[in-house]
Short mmCIF file of C-alpha atoms and ligand atoms in Angstrom, two decimals:
data_model
loop_
_atom_site.label_atom_id
_atom_site.label_comp_id
_atom_site.label_asym_id
_atom_site.label_seq_id
_atom_site.Cartn_x
_atom_site.Cartn_y
_atom_site.Cartn_z
CA UNK A 1 -15.65 -70.16 -124.56
CA UNK A 2 -17.52 -71.61 -121.74
CA UNK A 3 -19.52 -74.87 -121.88
CA UNK A 4 -22.80 -73.37 -120.83
CA UNK A 5 -26.08 -73.14 -122.68
CA UNK A 6 -28.17 -70.07 -122.36
CA UNK A 7 -31.99 -70.56 -122.82
CA UNK A 8 -33.37 -66.89 -123.61
CA UNK A 9 -36.83 -66.78 -121.58
CA UNK A 10 -39.60 -65.28 -122.95
CA UNK A 11 -42.37 -63.69 -120.69
CA UNK A 12 -45.27 -61.65 -121.09
CA UNK A 13 -47.66 -60.27 -118.49
CA UNK A 14 -46.06 -62.33 -115.67
CA UNK A 15 -46.48 -65.50 -117.44
CA UNK A 16 -43.45 -67.57 -119.25
CA UNK A 17 -44.30 -68.65 -122.50
CA UNK A 18 -44.53 -72.23 -123.02
CA UNK A 19 -41.92 -72.53 -125.67
CA UNK A 20 -39.45 -71.16 -123.09
CA UNK A 21 -39.99 -74.32 -120.59
CA UNK A 22 -39.31 -76.43 -124.18
CA UNK A 23 -36.05 -74.77 -125.04
CA UNK A 24 -34.98 -74.89 -121.16
CA UNK A 25 -35.37 -78.84 -121.18
CA UNK A 26 -33.12 -78.80 -124.00
CA UNK A 27 -30.66 -76.66 -122.68
CA UNK A 28 -30.80 -79.08 -119.79
CA UNK A 29 -30.26 -81.84 -121.95
CA UNK A 30 -27.34 -80.69 -123.87
CA UNK A 31 -25.41 -78.97 -120.74
CA UNK A 32 -25.35 -82.57 -119.47
CA UNK A 33 -23.68 -83.59 -122.32
CA UNK A 34 -20.98 -80.55 -122.44
CA UNK A 35 -20.43 -80.36 -118.62
CA UNK A 36 -21.54 -76.87 -118.23
CA UNK A 37 -24.39 -75.34 -116.79
CA UNK A 38 -27.93 -74.50 -117.87
CA UNK A 39 -28.48 -70.61 -117.79
CA UNK A 40 -31.86 -69.52 -117.82
CA UNK A 41 -31.40 -65.55 -119.13
CA UNK A 42 -34.52 -63.31 -118.15
CA UNK A 43 -34.40 -59.59 -119.36
CA UNK A 44 -37.02 -57.68 -117.43
CA UNK A 45 -38.23 -55.27 -114.94
CA UNK A 46 -40.12 -56.23 -111.61
CA UNK A 47 -39.52 -59.90 -112.98
CA UNK A 48 -37.95 -61.16 -109.67
CA UNK A 49 -40.84 -63.90 -109.21
CA UNK A 50 -40.46 -65.22 -112.67
CA UNK A 51 -37.03 -65.24 -111.90
CA UNK A 52 -37.50 -67.26 -108.89
CA UNK A 53 -40.11 -69.67 -110.37
CA UNK A 54 -37.13 -71.28 -112.60
CA UNK A 55 -34.54 -72.50 -109.94
CA UNK A 56 -35.67 -75.94 -110.50
CA UNK A 57 -35.17 -75.60 -114.33
CA UNK A 58 -31.78 -74.08 -114.43
CA UNK A 59 -28.23 -74.06 -112.65
CA UNK A 60 -28.20 -70.61 -112.83
CA UNK A 61 -31.24 -67.71 -113.74
CA UNK A 62 -29.44 -64.80 -115.12
CA UNK A 63 -32.02 -61.88 -114.41
CA UNK A 64 -31.13 -58.75 -116.42
CA UNK A 65 -32.91 -55.85 -114.89
CA UNK A 66 -33.74 -52.65 -116.29
CA UNK A 67 -37.00 -50.47 -116.61
CA UNK A 68 -36.29 -50.33 -120.44
CA UNK A 69 -36.44 -54.26 -120.37
CA UNK A 70 -39.83 -54.37 -119.03
CA UNK A 71 -41.38 -55.17 -122.49
CA UNK A 72 -40.17 -56.38 -125.54
CA UNK A 73 -38.18 -53.51 -127.44
CA UNK A 74 -35.54 -55.40 -129.81
CA UNK A 75 -33.02 -52.74 -129.60
CA UNK A 76 -32.68 -52.76 -126.02
CA UNK A 77 -32.79 -56.58 -125.81
CA UNK A 78 -30.06 -56.95 -128.49
CA UNK A 79 -27.90 -54.38 -126.54
CA UNK A 80 -28.39 -56.28 -123.35
CA UNK A 81 -27.95 -59.78 -124.68
CA UNK A 82 -24.74 -59.12 -126.76
CA UNK A 83 -23.41 -57.57 -123.70
CA UNK A 84 -24.10 -60.82 -121.27
CA UNK A 85 -22.92 -63.10 -124.16
CA UNK A 86 -19.87 -61.30 -125.21
CA UNK A 87 -19.03 -61.41 -121.25
CA UNK A 88 -20.19 -64.75 -120.48
CA UNK A 89 -19.51 -66.91 -123.90
CA UNK A 90 -21.67 -69.38 -123.57
CA UNK A 91 -21.20 -72.39 -125.90
CA UNK A 92 -24.77 -72.02 -127.35
CA UNK A 93 -27.86 -69.52 -126.87
CA UNK A 94 -31.20 -70.89 -127.32
CA UNK A 95 -34.44 -68.98 -128.18
CA UNK A 96 -38.05 -70.24 -129.02
CA UNK A 97 -38.67 -69.43 -132.33
CA UNK A 98 -41.48 -66.77 -132.12
CA UNK A 99 -41.94 -63.52 -133.30
CA UNK A 100 -40.21 -62.08 -130.66
CA UNK A 101 -37.11 -63.82 -131.44
CA UNK A 102 -37.71 -63.37 -135.32
CA UNK A 103 -37.03 -59.49 -134.23
CA UNK A 104 -34.21 -60.06 -132.00
CA UNK A 105 -32.12 -63.24 -132.59
CA UNK A 106 -30.73 -62.75 -136.22
CA UNK A 107 -29.74 -59.00 -135.24
CA UNK A 108 -28.09 -60.13 -132.13
CA UNK A 109 -26.02 -63.09 -134.32
CA UNK A 110 -24.92 -60.18 -136.70
CA UNK A 111 -24.19 -57.75 -133.61
CA UNK A 112 -21.83 -60.60 -132.14
CA UNK A 113 -20.58 -62.01 -135.59
CA UNK A 114 -21.34 -65.41 -134.37
CA UNK A 115 -23.58 -68.23 -136.41
CA UNK A 116 -27.47 -68.53 -136.36
CA UNK A 117 -29.90 -71.22 -137.28
CA UNK A 118 -33.44 -70.56 -136.98
CA UNK A 119 -36.62 -72.38 -137.15
CA UNK A 120 -35.12 -75.76 -136.15
CA UNK A 121 -37.03 -78.82 -135.11
CA UNK A 122 -34.31 -80.47 -133.34
CA UNK A 123 -30.17 -80.08 -133.23
CA UNK A 124 -27.34 -81.56 -131.47
CA UNK A 125 -23.82 -80.82 -130.62
CA UNK A 126 -21.10 -83.40 -132.42
CA UNK A 127 -17.65 -82.34 -131.32
CA UNK A 128 -17.21 -78.70 -132.18
CA UNK A 129 -20.09 -78.85 -134.53
CA UNK A 130 -23.86 -77.91 -134.01
CA UNK A 131 -25.92 -79.94 -136.37
CA UNK A 132 -29.70 -78.53 -137.00
CA UNK A 133 -32.64 -80.12 -138.60
CA UNK A 134 -34.98 -77.34 -140.44
CA UNK A 135 -38.24 -78.19 -142.22
CA UNK A 136 -38.69 -76.39 -145.43
CA UNK A 137 -41.72 -76.24 -148.07
CA UNK A 138 -44.36 -76.67 -144.78
CA UNK A 139 -42.53 -79.81 -143.41
CA UNK A 140 -42.49 -81.73 -146.53
CA UNK A 141 -38.70 -81.90 -146.46
CA UNK A 142 -36.14 -81.35 -143.81
CA UNK A 143 -32.97 -79.84 -144.34
CA UNK A 144 -29.47 -80.05 -142.18
CA UNK A 145 -27.40 -77.01 -141.12
CA UNK A 146 -24.25 -76.86 -139.21
CA UNK A 147 -21.88 -74.55 -137.83
CA UNK A 148 -18.79 -74.39 -135.46
CA UNK A 149 -19.32 -73.75 -132.08
CA UNK A 150 -16.02 -72.44 -131.24
CA UNK A 151 -16.99 -68.70 -130.98
CA UNK A 152 -20.60 -69.24 -129.91
CA UNK A 153 -23.79 -69.69 -131.68
CA UNK A 154 -27.55 -69.20 -131.92
CA UNK A 155 -30.11 -71.65 -132.43
CA UNK A 156 -34.12 -70.95 -132.19
CA UNK A 157 -36.39 -73.79 -131.88
CA UNK A 158 -39.89 -74.35 -132.76
CA UNK A 159 -42.61 -74.65 -130.38
CA UNK A 160 -43.39 -78.26 -129.77
CA UNK A 161 -40.01 -79.70 -131.00
CA UNK A 162 -39.40 -80.67 -127.37
CA UNK A 163 -41.48 -81.70 -124.82
CA UNK A 164 -41.37 -79.64 -121.85
CA UNK A 165 -40.01 -81.37 -118.54
CA UNK A 166 -39.82 -80.54 -115.01
CA UNK A 167 -36.38 -79.87 -114.03
CA UNK A 168 -34.39 -81.11 -110.94
CA UNK A 169 -32.06 -78.34 -110.34
CA UNK A 170 -31.36 -76.07 -107.31
CA UNK A 171 -30.42 -72.92 -109.31
CA UNK A 172 -29.67 -69.62 -108.05
CA UNK A 173 -30.53 -66.20 -109.27
CA UNK A 174 -28.22 -63.91 -110.33
CA UNK A 175 -29.76 -60.20 -110.61
CA UNK A 176 -27.81 -57.85 -112.72
CA UNK A 177 -28.86 -54.35 -112.81
CA UNK A 178 -28.05 -53.26 -116.47
CA UNK A 179 -27.21 -49.78 -117.61
CA UNK A 180 -27.79 -48.59 -121.34
CA UNK A 181 -24.96 -46.19 -122.73
CA UNK A 182 -27.57 -45.00 -125.03
CA UNK A 183 -31.21 -44.59 -125.89
CA UNK A 184 -33.15 -46.48 -128.26
CA UNK A 185 -36.08 -44.10 -129.15
CA UNK A 186 -36.68 -44.81 -132.60
CA UNK A 187 -39.76 -46.84 -131.34
CA UNK A 188 -41.70 -47.18 -128.13
CA UNK A 189 -43.82 -49.65 -126.45
CA UNK A 190 -47.19 -48.47 -126.28
CA UNK A 191 -49.25 -51.35 -124.69
CA UNK A 192 -50.68 -54.80 -125.08
CA UNK A 193 -53.87 -55.30 -126.77
CA UNK A 194 -55.48 -58.37 -125.93
CA UNK A 195 -56.67 -60.44 -128.79
CA UNK A 196 -60.73 -60.11 -128.97
CA UNK A 197 -62.20 -63.14 -127.10
CA UNK A 198 -63.56 -65.37 -129.81
CA UNK A 199 -66.97 -67.14 -129.86
CA UNK A 200 -65.51 -70.43 -129.11
CA UNK A 201 -62.37 -71.92 -127.23
CA UNK A 202 -61.24 -74.57 -129.18
CA UNK A 203 -58.95 -75.52 -126.56
CA UNK A 204 -61.65 -76.93 -124.52
CA UNK A 205 -63.28 -78.97 -127.21
CA UNK A 206 -63.09 -82.77 -126.61
CA UNK A 207 -63.94 -83.54 -130.37
CA UNK A 208 -62.38 -81.21 -133.47
CA UNK A 209 -63.02 -81.65 -136.80
CA UNK A 210 -59.96 -79.59 -138.79
CA UNK A 211 -60.07 -78.06 -142.19
CA UNK A 212 -56.82 -77.37 -144.62
CA UNK A 213 -56.18 -75.99 -147.77
CA UNK A 214 -57.31 -79.29 -149.42
CA UNK A 215 -60.77 -77.49 -148.92
CA UNK A 216 -59.90 -75.44 -151.94
CA UNK A 217 -62.81 -72.91 -151.78
CA UNK A 218 -64.40 -70.93 -148.89
CA UNK A 219 -67.68 -72.00 -150.12
CA UNK A 220 -66.89 -75.94 -149.34
CA UNK A 221 -66.51 -75.05 -145.68
CA UNK A 222 -70.10 -75.36 -145.19
CA UNK A 223 -69.62 -78.96 -145.56
CA UNK A 224 -67.08 -79.63 -142.91
CA UNK A 225 -68.71 -77.34 -140.89
CA UNK A 226 -72.37 -79.30 -141.09
CA UNK A 227 -70.10 -82.50 -140.87
CA UNK A 228 -68.59 -81.15 -137.56
CA UNK A 229 -72.03 -80.25 -136.07
CA UNK A 230 -73.57 -83.69 -137.04
CA UNK A 231 -70.95 -85.49 -135.07
CA UNK A 232 -70.89 -82.73 -132.19
CA UNK A 233 -67.54 -81.77 -133.00
CA UNK A 234 -65.72 -77.94 -133.19
CA UNK A 235 -64.49 -76.73 -136.49
CA UNK A 236 -60.78 -75.93 -136.52
CA UNK A 237 -58.42 -75.16 -139.21
CA UNK A 238 -55.04 -74.87 -140.28
CA UNK A 239 -53.42 -71.34 -140.85
CA UNK A 240 -53.92 -71.23 -144.67
CA UNK A 241 -57.61 -70.99 -143.80
CA UNK A 242 -57.31 -68.10 -141.69
CA UNK A 243 -54.88 -66.29 -143.53
CA UNK A 244 -57.63 -66.54 -146.50
CA UNK A 245 -60.25 -65.10 -144.18
CA UNK A 246 -62.08 -68.32 -144.25
CA UNK A 247 -62.33 -68.72 -140.53
CA UNK A 248 -61.48 -66.46 -137.81
CA UNK A 249 -58.14 -66.81 -136.04
CA UNK A 250 -59.38 -68.17 -133.05
CA UNK A 251 -59.87 -71.55 -134.90
CA UNK A 252 -56.37 -71.80 -135.88
CA UNK A 253 -54.36 -74.76 -134.49
CA UNK A 254 -50.58 -74.77 -134.61
CA UNK A 255 -47.61 -72.90 -133.32
CA UNK A 256 -49.16 -69.69 -133.77
CA UNK A 257 -52.33 -70.69 -133.11
CA UNK A 258 -53.98 -72.67 -130.44
CA UNK A 259 -52.52 -75.97 -128.91
CA UNK A 260 -55.36 -78.54 -128.55
CA UNK A 261 -55.64 -81.79 -126.86
CA UNK A 262 -59.10 -83.13 -127.83
CA UNK A 263 -60.00 -86.99 -127.56
CA UNK A 264 -60.75 -87.03 -131.27
CA UNK A 265 -58.78 -84.73 -133.94
CA UNK A 266 -59.99 -85.28 -137.42
CA UNK A 267 -57.92 -83.55 -139.95
CA UNK A 268 -59.42 -83.08 -143.36
CA UNK A 269 -57.12 -81.91 -146.41
CA UNK A 270 -54.17 -80.89 -143.93
CA UNK A 271 -50.68 -81.68 -145.12
CA UNK A 272 -49.26 -81.73 -141.54
CA UNK A 273 -46.71 -79.30 -141.35
CA UNK A 274 -44.88 -79.13 -138.38
CA UNK A 275 -46.04 -76.04 -137.07
CA UNK A 276 -49.37 -77.70 -137.31
CA UNK A 277 -48.39 -80.70 -135.71
CA UNK A 278 -46.93 -78.90 -132.92
CA UNK A 279 -50.73 -77.94 -131.98
CA UNK A 280 -52.55 -81.14 -132.15
CA UNK A 281 -50.17 -84.00 -132.06
CA UNK A 282 -50.99 -84.67 -128.68
CA UNK A 283 -54.59 -85.58 -129.49
CA UNK A 284 -56.06 -88.77 -128.07
CA UNK A 285 -57.13 -90.09 -131.27
CA UNK A 286 -56.09 -88.41 -134.53
CA UNK A 287 -57.62 -89.54 -137.76
CA UNK A 288 -56.34 -87.76 -141.03
CA UNK A 289 -57.77 -88.00 -144.44
CA UNK A 290 -55.44 -86.59 -147.25
CA UNK A 291 -55.19 -87.55 -151.00
CA UNK A 292 -51.44 -87.74 -150.67
CA UNK A 293 -50.28 -90.90 -149.03
CA UNK A 294 -46.96 -89.18 -148.36
CA UNK A 295 -48.69 -86.29 -146.40
CA UNK A 296 -46.77 -85.74 -143.04
CA UNK A 297 -50.16 -85.48 -141.07
CA UNK A 298 -50.07 -89.53 -141.53
CA UNK A 299 -46.99 -89.89 -139.28
CA UNK A 300 -48.92 -88.71 -135.96
CA UNK A 301 -52.39 -90.06 -137.29
CA UNK A 302 -53.67 -93.07 -135.62
CA UNK A 303 -56.06 -93.70 -138.63
CA UNK A 304 -55.39 -92.49 -141.58
CA UNK A 305 -57.67 -92.45 -145.22
CA UNK A 306 -55.99 -91.72 -148.26
CA UNK A 307 -58.88 -90.64 -150.49
CA UNK A 308 -60.46 -87.00 -151.84
CA UNK A 309 -62.21 -85.53 -148.62
CA UNK A 310 -65.19 -84.70 -150.97
CA UNK A 311 -65.69 -88.35 -150.86
CA UNK A 312 -65.04 -89.02 -147.33
CA UNK A 313 -66.76 -86.72 -145.72
CA UNK A 314 -70.69 -87.28 -147.16
CA UNK A 315 -69.55 -91.30 -146.77
CA UNK A 316 -68.64 -90.72 -143.06
CA UNK A 317 -71.55 -88.58 -142.46
CA UNK A 318 -74.28 -91.24 -143.82
CA UNK A 319 -72.49 -93.97 -142.14
CA UNK A 320 -72.87 -91.91 -138.70
CA UNK A 321 -76.47 -91.13 -139.51
CA UNK A 322 -77.00 -94.62 -140.01
CA UNK A 323 -75.76 -95.86 -136.58
CA UNK A 324 -77.70 -93.03 -134.71
C1 LIG B 1 -44.13 -68.81 -138.50
C2 LIG B 1 -44.82 -69.85 -138.86
C3 LIG B 1 -45.99 -70.01 -138.08
C4 LIG B 1 -46.83 -70.90 -138.59
N1 LIG B 1 -47.84 -71.41 -137.87
C5 LIG B 1 -48.85 -72.14 -138.24
C6 LIG B 1 -50.15 -72.58 -137.35
O1 LIG B 1 -50.02 -72.25 -136.29
N2 LIG B 1 -51.05 -73.40 -137.96
C7 LIG B 1 -50.60 -74.05 -139.10
O2 LIG B 1 -51.53 -74.89 -139.58
N3 LIG B 1 -49.94 -73.60 -140.03
C8 LIG B 1 -48.92 -72.81 -139.61
N4 LIG B 1 -47.83 -72.49 -140.39
C9 LIG B 1 -48.08 -72.83 -141.77
C10 LIG B 1 -47.37 -74.03 -142.24
O3 LIG B 1 -46.04 -74.00 -142.47
C11 LIG B 1 -48.07 -74.66 -143.37
O4 LIG B 1 -48.01 -74.06 -144.63
C12 LIG B 1 -49.60 -74.97 -143.13
O5 LIG B 1 -50.05 -75.57 -141.79
C13 LIG B 1 -50.16 -75.89 -144.18
O6 LIG B 1 -51.65 -76.03 -144.12
P1 LIG B 1 -52.48 -76.88 -144.75
O7 LIG B 1 -52.17 -78.28 -144.46
O8 LIG B 1 -53.72 -76.84 -144.93
O9 LIG B 1 -51.97 -76.73 -146.47
P2 LIG B 1 -51.05 -77.48 -147.26
O10 LIG B 1 -49.93 -77.65 -146.82
O11 LIG B 1 -51.42 -76.95 -148.64
O12 LIG B 1 -51.99 -78.95 -147.52
C14 LIG B 1 -53.05 -79.23 -148.18
C15 LIG B 1 -53.19 -80.83 -148.18
O13 LIG B 1 -54.71 -81.15 -148.46
C16 LIG B 1 -54.38 -82.39 -149.18
N5 LIG B 1 -55.60 -82.34 -150.14
C17 LIG B 1 -55.68 -81.42 -151.29
N6 LIG B 1 -56.88 -81.48 -151.70
C18 LIG B 1 -57.54 -82.58 -151.03
C19 LIG B 1 -58.43 -83.39 -151.13
N7 LIG B 1 -59.60 -83.43 -151.99
N8 LIG B 1 -59.11 -84.28 -150.39
C20 LIG B 1 -57.95 -84.57 -149.16
N9 LIG B 1 -56.94 -84.19 -149.13
C21 LIG B 1 -56.62 -82.94 -149.98
C22 LIG B 1 -52.98 -81.98 -150.07
O14 LIG B 1 -52.30 -83.54 -150.46
C23 LIG B 1 -52.15 -81.29 -148.93
O15 LIG B 1 -51.60 -82.59 -148.37
C24 LIG B 1 -46.92 -71.41 -139.96
C25 LIG B 1 -46.35 -71.26 -140.93
C26 LIG B 1 -44.84 -70.46 -140.19
C27 LIG B 1 -43.73 -70.01 -141.22
#
């Protein structure tokens, strides 16, 4: 087993995903402790430029090339990764916790017969063990898991868990022309479908009023929309509101929605699950309204109101009208 830390880089249409820069930051921290190398692993075809763009981020950029790796195909990805991991034996392999890694990482762990912990907000290596923190029940409690690293292991880290930092490395690209012994033709990449451009881009908004499940009913959305308009803010929401079909998905803030950094973010009836915080915790000023004083949203809020939002919204609106 080497002391190296592998970070599996996700890229789409020539662009590296933000979470990959976050896991690289974590990999650099860990390899500093283990004395091994930070290795960025890129699977693809025609991805030389992407590989070269990571030379300051890792000690080595392992570019595994084959035209079958041009787009995400979990069987080919698993096959290539298991061969590389089996041969190089990294101490730990880190994925971003994304829909792509949902598909690859667990089957890779099963294939290699090594342990895996997914959906982590934090983890560290303590001697022979990896100890990881995983949020449960929408972030209301954290659980702790560990595994022995003597045979390696896999971790998937949630987006936003680590702040991406620039590296100071001068890594080299090692390109491997990979060949597959067999074809996996039960599924096929057909093409990318761009999400339809929404009517509004919440990432550009200076003021956001965001609504969560505390709103209870679709018909109450109008109340929040009216409040947002009265202060010149854009309306956004947590994921359950999109899942219920009450607002379109271009309004969703969080790890599977948009990341926003407005001057003002007002969270109404949002608990503050980790996936939501990942998309808004860097707003300049956060005001949270929630009936539950223990709601995690208060851990990132600059101002908190523990109260029923149906009382707070009209009171705030009236006060603002008086000040106009
Ligand atoms: C892979 C994955 C990706 C995800 N991505 C996202 C994402 O991008 N964005 C996202 O938001 N979530 C995401 N989630 C879901 C996330 O885990 C939470 O379930 C979700 O954020 C909870 O939304 P919420 O806070 O609106 O609802 P809840 O957690 O149900 O919270 C509702 C809150 O409203 C409060 N409340 C109730 N009534 C009132 C009232 N009258 N006045 C004031 N407060 C009240 C309650 O105290 C509670 O805190 C994801 C989950 C997974 C597994």
